[in-house]
Coordinates of C-alpha atoms in Angstrom, one line a residue:
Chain A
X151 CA -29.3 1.1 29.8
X152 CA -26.7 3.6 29.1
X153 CA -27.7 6.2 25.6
X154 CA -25.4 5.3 22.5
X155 CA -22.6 7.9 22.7
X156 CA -23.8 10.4 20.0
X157 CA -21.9 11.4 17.2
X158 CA -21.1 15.0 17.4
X159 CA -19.8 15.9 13.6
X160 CA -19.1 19.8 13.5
X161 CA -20.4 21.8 10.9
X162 CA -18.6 24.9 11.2
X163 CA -15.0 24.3 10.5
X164 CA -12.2 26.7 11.0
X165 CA -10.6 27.8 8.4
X166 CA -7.8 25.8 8.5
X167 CA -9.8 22.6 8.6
X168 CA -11.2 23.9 5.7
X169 CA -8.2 23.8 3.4
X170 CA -7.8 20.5 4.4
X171 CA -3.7 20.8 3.7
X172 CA -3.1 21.5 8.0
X173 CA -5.3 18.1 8.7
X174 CA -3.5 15.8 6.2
X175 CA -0.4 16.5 7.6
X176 CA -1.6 16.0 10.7
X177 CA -3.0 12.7 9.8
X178 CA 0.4 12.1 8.3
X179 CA 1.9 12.7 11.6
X180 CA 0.1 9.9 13.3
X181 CA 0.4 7.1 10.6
X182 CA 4.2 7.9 10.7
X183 CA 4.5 7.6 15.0
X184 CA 3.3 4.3 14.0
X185 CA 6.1 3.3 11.7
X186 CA 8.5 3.4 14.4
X187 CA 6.3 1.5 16.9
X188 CA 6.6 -1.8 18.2
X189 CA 4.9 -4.4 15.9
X190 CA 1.9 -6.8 17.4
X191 CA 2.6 -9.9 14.7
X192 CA 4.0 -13.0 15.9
X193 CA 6.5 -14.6 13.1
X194 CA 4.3 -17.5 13.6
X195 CA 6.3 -20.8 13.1
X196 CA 9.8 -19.1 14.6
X197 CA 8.1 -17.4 17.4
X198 CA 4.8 -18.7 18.8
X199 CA 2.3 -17.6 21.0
X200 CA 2.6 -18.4 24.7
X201 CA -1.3 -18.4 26.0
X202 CA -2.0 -17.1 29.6
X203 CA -3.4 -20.1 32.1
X204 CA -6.8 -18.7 31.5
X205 CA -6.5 -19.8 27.6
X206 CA -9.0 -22.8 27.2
X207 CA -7.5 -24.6 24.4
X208 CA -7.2 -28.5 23.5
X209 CA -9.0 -30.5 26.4
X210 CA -6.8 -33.0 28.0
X211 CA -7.1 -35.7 30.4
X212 CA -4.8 -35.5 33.4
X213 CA -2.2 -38.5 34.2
X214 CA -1.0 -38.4 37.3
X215 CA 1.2 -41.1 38.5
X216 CA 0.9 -42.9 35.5
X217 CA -2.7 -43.5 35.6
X218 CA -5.7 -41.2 34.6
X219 CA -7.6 -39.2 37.8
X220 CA -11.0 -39.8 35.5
X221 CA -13.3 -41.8 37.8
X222 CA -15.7 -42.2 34.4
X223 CA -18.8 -40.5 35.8
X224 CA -19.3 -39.2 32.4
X225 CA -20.4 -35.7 33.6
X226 CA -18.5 -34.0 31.3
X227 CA -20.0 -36.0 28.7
X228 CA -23.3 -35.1 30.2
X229 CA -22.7 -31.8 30.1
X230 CA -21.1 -31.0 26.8
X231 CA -23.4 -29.1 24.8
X232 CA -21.6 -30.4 21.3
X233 CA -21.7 -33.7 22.3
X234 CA -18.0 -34.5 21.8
X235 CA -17.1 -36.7 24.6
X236 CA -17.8 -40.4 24.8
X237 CA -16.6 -42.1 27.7
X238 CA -16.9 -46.0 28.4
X239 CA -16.5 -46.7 32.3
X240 CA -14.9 -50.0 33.6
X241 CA -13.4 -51.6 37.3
X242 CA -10.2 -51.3 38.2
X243 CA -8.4 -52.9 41.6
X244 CA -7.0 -49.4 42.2
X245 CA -8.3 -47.1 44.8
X246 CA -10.2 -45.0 42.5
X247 CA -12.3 -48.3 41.7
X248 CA -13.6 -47.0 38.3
X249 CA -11.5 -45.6 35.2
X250 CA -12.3 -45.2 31.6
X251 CA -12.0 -47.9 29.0
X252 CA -12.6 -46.0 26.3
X253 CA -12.1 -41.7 26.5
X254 CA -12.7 -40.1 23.0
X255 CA -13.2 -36.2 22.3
X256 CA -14.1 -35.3 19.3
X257 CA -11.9 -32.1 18.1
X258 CA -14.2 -31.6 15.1
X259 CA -17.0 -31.2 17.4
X260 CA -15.5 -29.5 20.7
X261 CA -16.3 -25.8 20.9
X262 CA -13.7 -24.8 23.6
X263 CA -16.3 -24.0 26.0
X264 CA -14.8 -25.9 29.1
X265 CA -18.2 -27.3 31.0
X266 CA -15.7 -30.0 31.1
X267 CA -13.5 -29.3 33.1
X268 CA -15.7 -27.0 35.0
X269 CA -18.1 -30.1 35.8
X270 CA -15.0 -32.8 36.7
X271 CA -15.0 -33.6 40.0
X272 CA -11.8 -35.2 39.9
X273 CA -10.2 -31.7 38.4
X274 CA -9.5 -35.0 35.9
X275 CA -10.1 -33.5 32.4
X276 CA -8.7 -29.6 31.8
X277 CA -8.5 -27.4 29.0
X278 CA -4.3 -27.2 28.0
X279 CA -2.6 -24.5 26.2
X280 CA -2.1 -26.4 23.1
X281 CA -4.3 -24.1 20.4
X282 CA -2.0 -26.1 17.5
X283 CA -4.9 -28.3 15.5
X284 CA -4.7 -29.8 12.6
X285 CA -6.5 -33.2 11.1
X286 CA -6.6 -34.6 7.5
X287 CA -9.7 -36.7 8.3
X288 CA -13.0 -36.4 10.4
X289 CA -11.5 -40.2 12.0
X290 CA -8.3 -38.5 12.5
X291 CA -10.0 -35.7 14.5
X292 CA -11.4 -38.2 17.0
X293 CA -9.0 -38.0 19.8
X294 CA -8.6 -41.5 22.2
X295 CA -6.8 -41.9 25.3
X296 CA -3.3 -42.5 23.5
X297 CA -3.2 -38.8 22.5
X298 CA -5.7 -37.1 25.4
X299 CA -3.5 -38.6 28.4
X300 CA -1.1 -35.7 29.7
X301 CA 1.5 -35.4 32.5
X302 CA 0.6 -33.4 35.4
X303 CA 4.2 -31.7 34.9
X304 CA 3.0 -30.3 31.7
X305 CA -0.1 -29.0 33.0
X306 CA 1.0 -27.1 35.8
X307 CA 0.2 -23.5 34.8
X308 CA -3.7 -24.8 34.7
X309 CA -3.8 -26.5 37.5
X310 CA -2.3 -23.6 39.6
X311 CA -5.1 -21.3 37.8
X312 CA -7.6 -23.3 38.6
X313 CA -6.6 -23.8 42.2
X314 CA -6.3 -19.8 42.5
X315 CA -9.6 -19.0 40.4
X316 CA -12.1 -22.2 41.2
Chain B
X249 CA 25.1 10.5 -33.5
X250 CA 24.9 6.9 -33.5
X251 CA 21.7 4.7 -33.7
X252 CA 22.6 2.9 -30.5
X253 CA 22.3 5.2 -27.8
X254 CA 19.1 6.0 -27.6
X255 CA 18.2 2.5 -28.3
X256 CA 20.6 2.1 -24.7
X257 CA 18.9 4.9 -23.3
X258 CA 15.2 3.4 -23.9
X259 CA 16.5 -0.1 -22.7
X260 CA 18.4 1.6 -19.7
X261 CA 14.9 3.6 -18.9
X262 CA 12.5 0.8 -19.2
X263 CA 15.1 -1.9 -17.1
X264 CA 15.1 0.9 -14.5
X265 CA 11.1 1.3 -14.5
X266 CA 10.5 -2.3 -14.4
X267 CA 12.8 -2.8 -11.7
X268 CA 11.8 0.0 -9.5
X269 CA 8.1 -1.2 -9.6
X270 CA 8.9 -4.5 -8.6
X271 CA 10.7 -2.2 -5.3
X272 CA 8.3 -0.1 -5.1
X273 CA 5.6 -2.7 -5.1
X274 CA 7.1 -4.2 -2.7
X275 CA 8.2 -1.0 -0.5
X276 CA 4.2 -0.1 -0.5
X277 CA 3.3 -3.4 1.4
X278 CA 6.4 -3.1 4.1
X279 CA 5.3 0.9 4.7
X280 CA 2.0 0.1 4.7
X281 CA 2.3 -2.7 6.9
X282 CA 4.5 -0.5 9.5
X283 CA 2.2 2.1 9.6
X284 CA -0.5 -0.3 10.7
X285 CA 1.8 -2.1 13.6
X286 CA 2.3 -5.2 11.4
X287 CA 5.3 -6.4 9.6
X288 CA 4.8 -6.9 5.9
X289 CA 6.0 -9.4 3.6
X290 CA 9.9 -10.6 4.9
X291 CA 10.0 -14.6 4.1
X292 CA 10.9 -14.3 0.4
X293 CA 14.7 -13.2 0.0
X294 CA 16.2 -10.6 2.3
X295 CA 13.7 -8.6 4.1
X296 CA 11.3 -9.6 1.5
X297 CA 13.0 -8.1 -1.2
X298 CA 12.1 -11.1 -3.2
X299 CA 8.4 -11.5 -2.8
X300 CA 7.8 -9.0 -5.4
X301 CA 9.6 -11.1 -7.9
X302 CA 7.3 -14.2 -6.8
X303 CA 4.5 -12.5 -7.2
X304 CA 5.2 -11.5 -10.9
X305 CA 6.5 -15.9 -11.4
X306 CA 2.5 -16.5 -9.6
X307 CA 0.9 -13.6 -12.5
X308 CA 2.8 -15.3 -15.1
X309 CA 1.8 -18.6 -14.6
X310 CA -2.3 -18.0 -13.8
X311 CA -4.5 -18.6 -16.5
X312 CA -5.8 -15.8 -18.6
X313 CA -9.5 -15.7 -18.3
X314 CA -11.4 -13.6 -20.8
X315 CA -15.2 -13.3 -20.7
X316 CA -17.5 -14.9 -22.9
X317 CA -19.3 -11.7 -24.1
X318 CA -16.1 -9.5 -24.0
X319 CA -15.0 -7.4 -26.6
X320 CA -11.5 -9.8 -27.6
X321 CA -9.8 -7.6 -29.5
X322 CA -10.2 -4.3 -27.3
X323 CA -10.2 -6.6 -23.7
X324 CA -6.4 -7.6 -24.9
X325 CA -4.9 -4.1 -26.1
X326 CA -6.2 -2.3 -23.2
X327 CA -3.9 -3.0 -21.1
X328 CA -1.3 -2.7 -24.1
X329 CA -2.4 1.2 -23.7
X330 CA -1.9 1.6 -20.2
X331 CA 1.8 0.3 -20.0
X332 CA 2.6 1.5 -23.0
X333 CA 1.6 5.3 -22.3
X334 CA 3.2 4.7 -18.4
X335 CA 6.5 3.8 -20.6
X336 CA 6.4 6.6 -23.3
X337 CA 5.7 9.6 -20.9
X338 CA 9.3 9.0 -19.2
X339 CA 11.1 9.4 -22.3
X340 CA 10.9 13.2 -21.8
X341 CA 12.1 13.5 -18.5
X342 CA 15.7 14.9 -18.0
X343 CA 17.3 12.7 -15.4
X344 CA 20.6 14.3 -15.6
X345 CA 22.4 17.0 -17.2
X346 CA 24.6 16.0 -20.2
X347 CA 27.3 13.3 -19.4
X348 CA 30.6 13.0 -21.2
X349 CA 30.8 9.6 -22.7
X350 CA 33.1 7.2 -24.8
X351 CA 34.2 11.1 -26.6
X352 CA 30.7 12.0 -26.8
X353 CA 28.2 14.2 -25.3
X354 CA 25.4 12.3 -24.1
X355 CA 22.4 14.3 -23.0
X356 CA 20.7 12.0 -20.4
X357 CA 17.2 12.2 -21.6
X358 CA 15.8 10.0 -23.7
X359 CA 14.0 12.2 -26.5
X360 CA 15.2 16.0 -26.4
X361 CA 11.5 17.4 -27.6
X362 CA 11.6 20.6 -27.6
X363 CA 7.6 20.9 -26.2
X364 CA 8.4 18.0 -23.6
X365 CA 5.5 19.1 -21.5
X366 CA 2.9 19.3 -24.0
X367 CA 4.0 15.9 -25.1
X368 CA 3.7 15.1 -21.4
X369 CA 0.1 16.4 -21.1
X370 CA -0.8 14.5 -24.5
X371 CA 0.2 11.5 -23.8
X372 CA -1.1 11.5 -19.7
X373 CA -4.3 12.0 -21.5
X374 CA -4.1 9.3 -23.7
X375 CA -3.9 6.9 -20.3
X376 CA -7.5 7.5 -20.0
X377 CA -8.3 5.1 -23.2
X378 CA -6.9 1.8 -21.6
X379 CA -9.0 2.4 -18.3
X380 CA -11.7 2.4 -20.2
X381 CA -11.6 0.2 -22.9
X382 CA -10.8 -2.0 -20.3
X383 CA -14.1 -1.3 -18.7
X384 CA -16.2 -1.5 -21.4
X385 CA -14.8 -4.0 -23.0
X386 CA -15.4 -6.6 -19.9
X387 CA -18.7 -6.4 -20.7
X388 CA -19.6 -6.3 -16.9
X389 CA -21.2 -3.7 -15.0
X390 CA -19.0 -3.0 -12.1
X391 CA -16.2 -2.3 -14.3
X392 CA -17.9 -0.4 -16.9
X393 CA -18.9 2.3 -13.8
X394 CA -15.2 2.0 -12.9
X395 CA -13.8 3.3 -16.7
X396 CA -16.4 5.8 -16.7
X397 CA -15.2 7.6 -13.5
X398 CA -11.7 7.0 -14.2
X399 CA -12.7 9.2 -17.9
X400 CA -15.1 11.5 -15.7
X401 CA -12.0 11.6 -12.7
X402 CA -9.3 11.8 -15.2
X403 CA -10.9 15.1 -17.5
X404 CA -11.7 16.4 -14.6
X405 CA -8.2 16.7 -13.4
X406 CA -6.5 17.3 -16.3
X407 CA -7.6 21.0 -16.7
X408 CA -6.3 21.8 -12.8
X409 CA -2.9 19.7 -13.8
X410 CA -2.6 21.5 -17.2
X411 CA -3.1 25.1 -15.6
X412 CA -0.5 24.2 -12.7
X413 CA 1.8 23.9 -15.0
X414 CA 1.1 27.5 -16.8
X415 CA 2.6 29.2 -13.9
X416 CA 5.7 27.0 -14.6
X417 CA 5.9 27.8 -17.8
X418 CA 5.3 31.5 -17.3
X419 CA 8.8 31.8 -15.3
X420 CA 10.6 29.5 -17.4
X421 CA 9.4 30.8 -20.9
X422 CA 10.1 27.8 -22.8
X423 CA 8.6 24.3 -22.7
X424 CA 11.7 22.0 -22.6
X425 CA 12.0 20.4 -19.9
X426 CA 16.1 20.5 -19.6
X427 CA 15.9 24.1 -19.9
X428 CA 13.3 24.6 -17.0
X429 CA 15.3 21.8 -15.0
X430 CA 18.8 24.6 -15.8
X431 CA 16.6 27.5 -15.0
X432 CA 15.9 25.7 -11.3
X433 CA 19.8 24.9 -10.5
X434 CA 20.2 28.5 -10.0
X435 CA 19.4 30.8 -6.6
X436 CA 17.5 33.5 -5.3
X437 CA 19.4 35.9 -3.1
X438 CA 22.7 34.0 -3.6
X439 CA 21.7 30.8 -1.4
X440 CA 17.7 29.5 -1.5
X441 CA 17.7 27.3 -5.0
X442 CA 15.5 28.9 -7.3
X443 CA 13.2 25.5 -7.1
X444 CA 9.3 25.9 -8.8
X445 CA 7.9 24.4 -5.3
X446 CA 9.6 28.1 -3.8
X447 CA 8.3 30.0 -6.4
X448 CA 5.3 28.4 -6.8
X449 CA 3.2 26.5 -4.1
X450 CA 0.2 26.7 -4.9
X451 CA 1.2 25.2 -8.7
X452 CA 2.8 22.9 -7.0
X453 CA 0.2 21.6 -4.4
X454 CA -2.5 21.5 -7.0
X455 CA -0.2 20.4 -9.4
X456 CA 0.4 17.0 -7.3
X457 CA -3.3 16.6 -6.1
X458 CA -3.6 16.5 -9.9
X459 CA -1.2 13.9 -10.5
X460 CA -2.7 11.6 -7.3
X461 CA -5.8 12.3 -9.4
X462 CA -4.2 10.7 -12.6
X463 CA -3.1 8.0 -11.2
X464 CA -5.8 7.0 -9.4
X465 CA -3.9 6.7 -6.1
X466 CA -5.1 6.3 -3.0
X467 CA -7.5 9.2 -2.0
X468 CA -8.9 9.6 -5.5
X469 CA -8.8 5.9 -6.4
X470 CA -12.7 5.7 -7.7
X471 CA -12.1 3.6 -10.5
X472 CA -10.7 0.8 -8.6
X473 CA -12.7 1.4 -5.4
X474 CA -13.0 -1.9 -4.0
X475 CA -15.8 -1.9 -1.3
X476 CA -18.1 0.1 -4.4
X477 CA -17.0 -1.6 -7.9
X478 CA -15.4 -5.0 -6.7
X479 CA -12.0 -4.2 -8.7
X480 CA -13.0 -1.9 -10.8
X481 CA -12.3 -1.2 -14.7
X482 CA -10.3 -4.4 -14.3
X483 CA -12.5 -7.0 -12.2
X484 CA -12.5 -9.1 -15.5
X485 CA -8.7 -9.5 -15.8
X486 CA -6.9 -12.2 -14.4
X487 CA -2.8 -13.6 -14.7
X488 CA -0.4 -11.4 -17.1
X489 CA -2.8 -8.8 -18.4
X490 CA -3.7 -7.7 -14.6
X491 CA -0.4 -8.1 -14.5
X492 CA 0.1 -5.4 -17.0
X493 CA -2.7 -2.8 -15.1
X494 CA -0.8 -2.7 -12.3
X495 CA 2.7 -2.3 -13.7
X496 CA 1.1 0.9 -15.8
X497 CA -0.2 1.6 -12.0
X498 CA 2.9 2.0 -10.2
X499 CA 5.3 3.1 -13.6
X500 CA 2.6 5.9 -13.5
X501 CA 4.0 6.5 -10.2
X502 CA 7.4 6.6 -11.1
X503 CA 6.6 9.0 -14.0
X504 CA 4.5 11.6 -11.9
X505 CA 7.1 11.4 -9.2
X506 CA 9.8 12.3 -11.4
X507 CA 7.3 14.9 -13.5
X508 CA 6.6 16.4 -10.0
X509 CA 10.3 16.6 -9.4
X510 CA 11.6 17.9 -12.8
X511 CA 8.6 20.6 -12.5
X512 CA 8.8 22.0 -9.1
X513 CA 11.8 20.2 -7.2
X514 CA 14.9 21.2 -9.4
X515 CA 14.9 17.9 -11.1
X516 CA 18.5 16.9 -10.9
X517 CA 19.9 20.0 -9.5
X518 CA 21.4 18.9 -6.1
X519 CA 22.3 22.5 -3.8
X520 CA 25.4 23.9 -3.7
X521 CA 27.5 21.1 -5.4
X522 CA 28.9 23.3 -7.8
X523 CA 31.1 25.0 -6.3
X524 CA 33.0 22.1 -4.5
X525 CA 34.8 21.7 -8.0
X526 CA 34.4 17.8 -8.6
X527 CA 35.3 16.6 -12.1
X528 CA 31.9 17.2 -14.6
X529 CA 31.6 13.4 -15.0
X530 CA 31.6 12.9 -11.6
X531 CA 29.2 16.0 -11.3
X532 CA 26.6 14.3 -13.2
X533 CA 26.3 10.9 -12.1
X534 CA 25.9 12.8 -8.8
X535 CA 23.1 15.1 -10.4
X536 CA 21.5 11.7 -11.5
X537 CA 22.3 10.2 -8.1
X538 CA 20.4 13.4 -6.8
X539 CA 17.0 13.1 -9.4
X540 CA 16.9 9.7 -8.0
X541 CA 16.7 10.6 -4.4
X542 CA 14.1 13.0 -5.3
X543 CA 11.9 11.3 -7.0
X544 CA 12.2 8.2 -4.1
X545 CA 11.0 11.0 -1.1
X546 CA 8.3 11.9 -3.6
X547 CA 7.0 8.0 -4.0
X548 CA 7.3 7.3 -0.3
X549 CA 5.1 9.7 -0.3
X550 CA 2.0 9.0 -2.7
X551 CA 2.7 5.4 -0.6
X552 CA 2.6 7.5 3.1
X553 CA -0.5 9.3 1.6
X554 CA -2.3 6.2 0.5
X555 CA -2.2 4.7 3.5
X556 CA -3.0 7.7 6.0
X557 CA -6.2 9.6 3.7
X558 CA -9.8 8.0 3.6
X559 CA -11.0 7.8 0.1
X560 CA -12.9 10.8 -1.5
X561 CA -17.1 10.3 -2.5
X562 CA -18.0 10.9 -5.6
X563 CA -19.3 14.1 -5.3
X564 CA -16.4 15.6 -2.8
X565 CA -14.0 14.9 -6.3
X566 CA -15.7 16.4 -8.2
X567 CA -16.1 19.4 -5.6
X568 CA -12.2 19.5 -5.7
X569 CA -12.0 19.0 -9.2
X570 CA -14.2 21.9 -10.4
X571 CA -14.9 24.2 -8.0
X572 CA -11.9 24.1 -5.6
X573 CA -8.7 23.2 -7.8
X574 CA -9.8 24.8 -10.8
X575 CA -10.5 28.6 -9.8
X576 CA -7.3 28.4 -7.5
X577 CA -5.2 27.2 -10.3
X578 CA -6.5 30.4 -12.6
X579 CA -6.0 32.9 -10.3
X580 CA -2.3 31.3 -9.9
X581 CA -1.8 31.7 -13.3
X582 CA -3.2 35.4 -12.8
X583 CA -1.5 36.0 -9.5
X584 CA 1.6 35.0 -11.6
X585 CA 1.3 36.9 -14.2
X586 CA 0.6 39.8 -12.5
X587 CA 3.9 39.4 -10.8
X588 CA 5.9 38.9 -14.0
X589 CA 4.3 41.9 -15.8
X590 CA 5.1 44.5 -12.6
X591 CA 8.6 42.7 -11.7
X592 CA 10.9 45.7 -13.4
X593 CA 8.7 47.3 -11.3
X594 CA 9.4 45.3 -7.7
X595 CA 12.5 45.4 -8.5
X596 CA 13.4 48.8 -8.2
X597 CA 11.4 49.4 -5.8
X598 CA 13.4 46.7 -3.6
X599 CA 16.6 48.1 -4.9
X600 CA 17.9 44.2 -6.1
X601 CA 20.0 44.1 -9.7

């Protein structure tokens, strides 16, 4: 384990850091570089924030072709540690055999973590860039299938990182 | 002279005040926001100019809470005190030199007392009554501590702000304050302006730690310190009387900038003008134009200051107060004196007329 830095606080000051007039003016001189440097706010609703593809914000369930890749193992619901994912499995004539019936993730309850995804076999549910939440309602929070379901297109910069990173 | 023009003069005086702090409100929260990498209110009219002005609609409006066991009567004129006495102390201050107007000669300055500074110190002092009426009469701890150290931080300071101004008063030899503004507009050696700040610095940098003192800005802000005293001497005040605190807060900023600028930066003496020959109206609205400009750099920086020094403890303002700013401002007033009694002296010996 590495020592906390100490702190080293002089006690004999020179005489100029003793009439204190020299060091205001040099404080001066660093809060007004900083007038003239470039700002870190985001003028929110005009100008939003792009995330990186390593953000993990709203998870999603990838459509591809039209159809969900979720097989419905229910790992992920296995694995989440807030319990926010309840998944009803069902058969279906496509290749793929099973698919969900029911796919709900609770937004009050999801902590961001991404076991999710992590766990998916089917690289079937991923964390999106969408960090833009709002609900009125605890019932309004519980997201189905209608508003999980997301394009492939749309999901592209995560997919990529997860090809590169996984 | 007519009734009417001083009555225009005050209303001219306190429009200009009001206005200012509703800019300079609103100029503190853009500069500070700069200085930390941030950009500061800019939704409500152009650039934010307007957000001031909301703000004041939003104080209006809130309810006014008074505590149960406050003292009533003393809880609503506290606040009375404190903008009253930030109005009144401007109504000495030459803002201009004498304008021609309408056939008459209009000395711009509202009240031509002929012991302007005294009235000056009197009524600065006064100031200390609404800060802590206001704390005691909340009835609440936190801002009972905060009156006492703004009476504790504002005697303290007074002395070292009285005694700058002794070495003022020793070269200018009178105590009106349009006659020490004249005695500034004139030049030493035929080109440096004869301004106080030349003549005397160290009056002048005690003479504005003073005033940062008085009006409890930034790093001598005790009776408001936040992270110690919640709000202060006026944690119990809510909607127009809070309101009324922090008016008297920033129009005590307008009137120690343009104190500090009629004292010790010429007042409204702008360099060299005089001799370019422009009409004597013109002349002054430009002298005025000048006072203004002044007393702006001086309030950018109390706002520069605020945001760059770490608040003083306790003790360390005291420290200043007594033992620091009070022997240096008596041996200015010796060190100047001293000067003025051997200067027939200096000056033969440098040879000047």
């Amino acid at each position: 384990m590495a020592e906390p830095r100490k702190i080293i606080r002089s006690k004999d000051l020179s005489f100029w850091q003793k009439i204190y007039i020299p060091e205001i003016f040099k404080g001066l001189r660093i809060t007004l570089s900083h007038i003239f440097k470039k700002k870190s706010t985001y003028m929110y609703p005009d100008e939003r924030f792009k995330p990186p593809a390593s953000f993990r914000g709203r998870p999603v369930l990838v459509e591809e072709n039209g159809e969900e890749r979720c097989v419905a193992c229910g790992l992920c619901s296995r694995v989440c540690p807030a319990l926010a994912i309840e998944v009803q499995a069902s058969e279906t004539e496509l290749e793929k055999e099973r698919y969900p019936v029911k796919f709900e993730i609770n937004m009050v309850r999801c902590i961001f973590c991404g076991f999710c995804e992590e766990v998916c076999p089917e690289e079937a549910i991923v964390m999106s860039q969408n960090y833009e939440l709002v609900f009125n309602s605890q019932e309004e929070a519980v997201f189905g299938k209608d508003k999980l379901l997301t394009p492939t297109t749309r999901l592209h910069d995560r997919l990529e990182f997860l090809r590169q990173y996984r | 002279m007519s009734i009417w023009i001083p009555l225009i003069k005050i209303a001219v005086i306190i429009g200009t005040i009001l206005n200012s702090v509703i800019v300079l409100v609103w100029a503190e929260r853009r500069v500070s926001a700069f200085m930390q990498d941030r950009i500061g209110p800019n939704r409500v009219g152009p650039f934010g100019l307007l957000q001031s002005f909301a703000d004041v609609v939003k104080l209006v409006m809130k309810e006014d809470i008074i505590p149960r066991n406050a003292y009533k009567v003393i809880h609503d004129l506290a606040p009375i005190i404190s903008i009253g006495i930030a109005f009144s102390t401007f109504a000495v201050i030459p803002i201009g030199n004498s304008i021609e107007l309408f056939g008459e000669n209009v000395k711009l300055q509202v009240a031509d007392v002929n012991v302007g500074i005294l009235y000056i110190l009197a009524i600065t002092s006064l100031g200390v009554y609404g800060l802590t009426l206001a704390g005691w009469s909340s009835n609440n701890k936190y801002s009972l501590l905060g009156g006492l150290r703004s009476s504790a931080q504002l005697i303290s300071y007074e002395l070292s702000m009285g005694l700058s101004i002794i070495g003022v008063l020793m070269i200018a030899g009178t105590l009106r304050l349009d006659q020490i503004v004249e005695l500034q507009a004139s030049y030493i050696g035929g080109w440096l302006p004869a301004w106080n700040i030349i003549l005397q610095p160290v009056a002048f940098i005690t003479f504005v730690v003073a005033a940062f003192a008085e009006t409890n800005r930034l790093p001598f802000d005790l009776p408001e310190a936040e992270p110690e005293l919640v709000g202060g001497y006026h944690t119990e005040y809510t909607g127009l009387k809070f309101g009324l605190f922090f008016l008297a807060e920033y129009a005590n900023m307008i009137t120690s900038s343009a104190i500090i600028v009629t004292l010790f930066l010429g007042g409204w003496h702008f360099p060299y003008i005089e001799n370019l020959g422009i009409s004597p109206f013109w002349l002054s609205l430009l002298q005025v134009g000048a006072f203004c400009v002044k007393v702006v750099g001086v309030l950018l920086f109390f706002i520069v200051i605020r945001w760059t020094l770490p608040r003083f403890r306790y003790d360390q303002l005291m420290n200043l107060g007594w033992k620091v700013m009070l022997p240096l401002t008596l041996a200015n007033v010796m060190g100047t004196g001293l000067v003025i009694l051997a200067w027939p002296w200096i000056r033969n010996l440098l040879g000047l007329t």
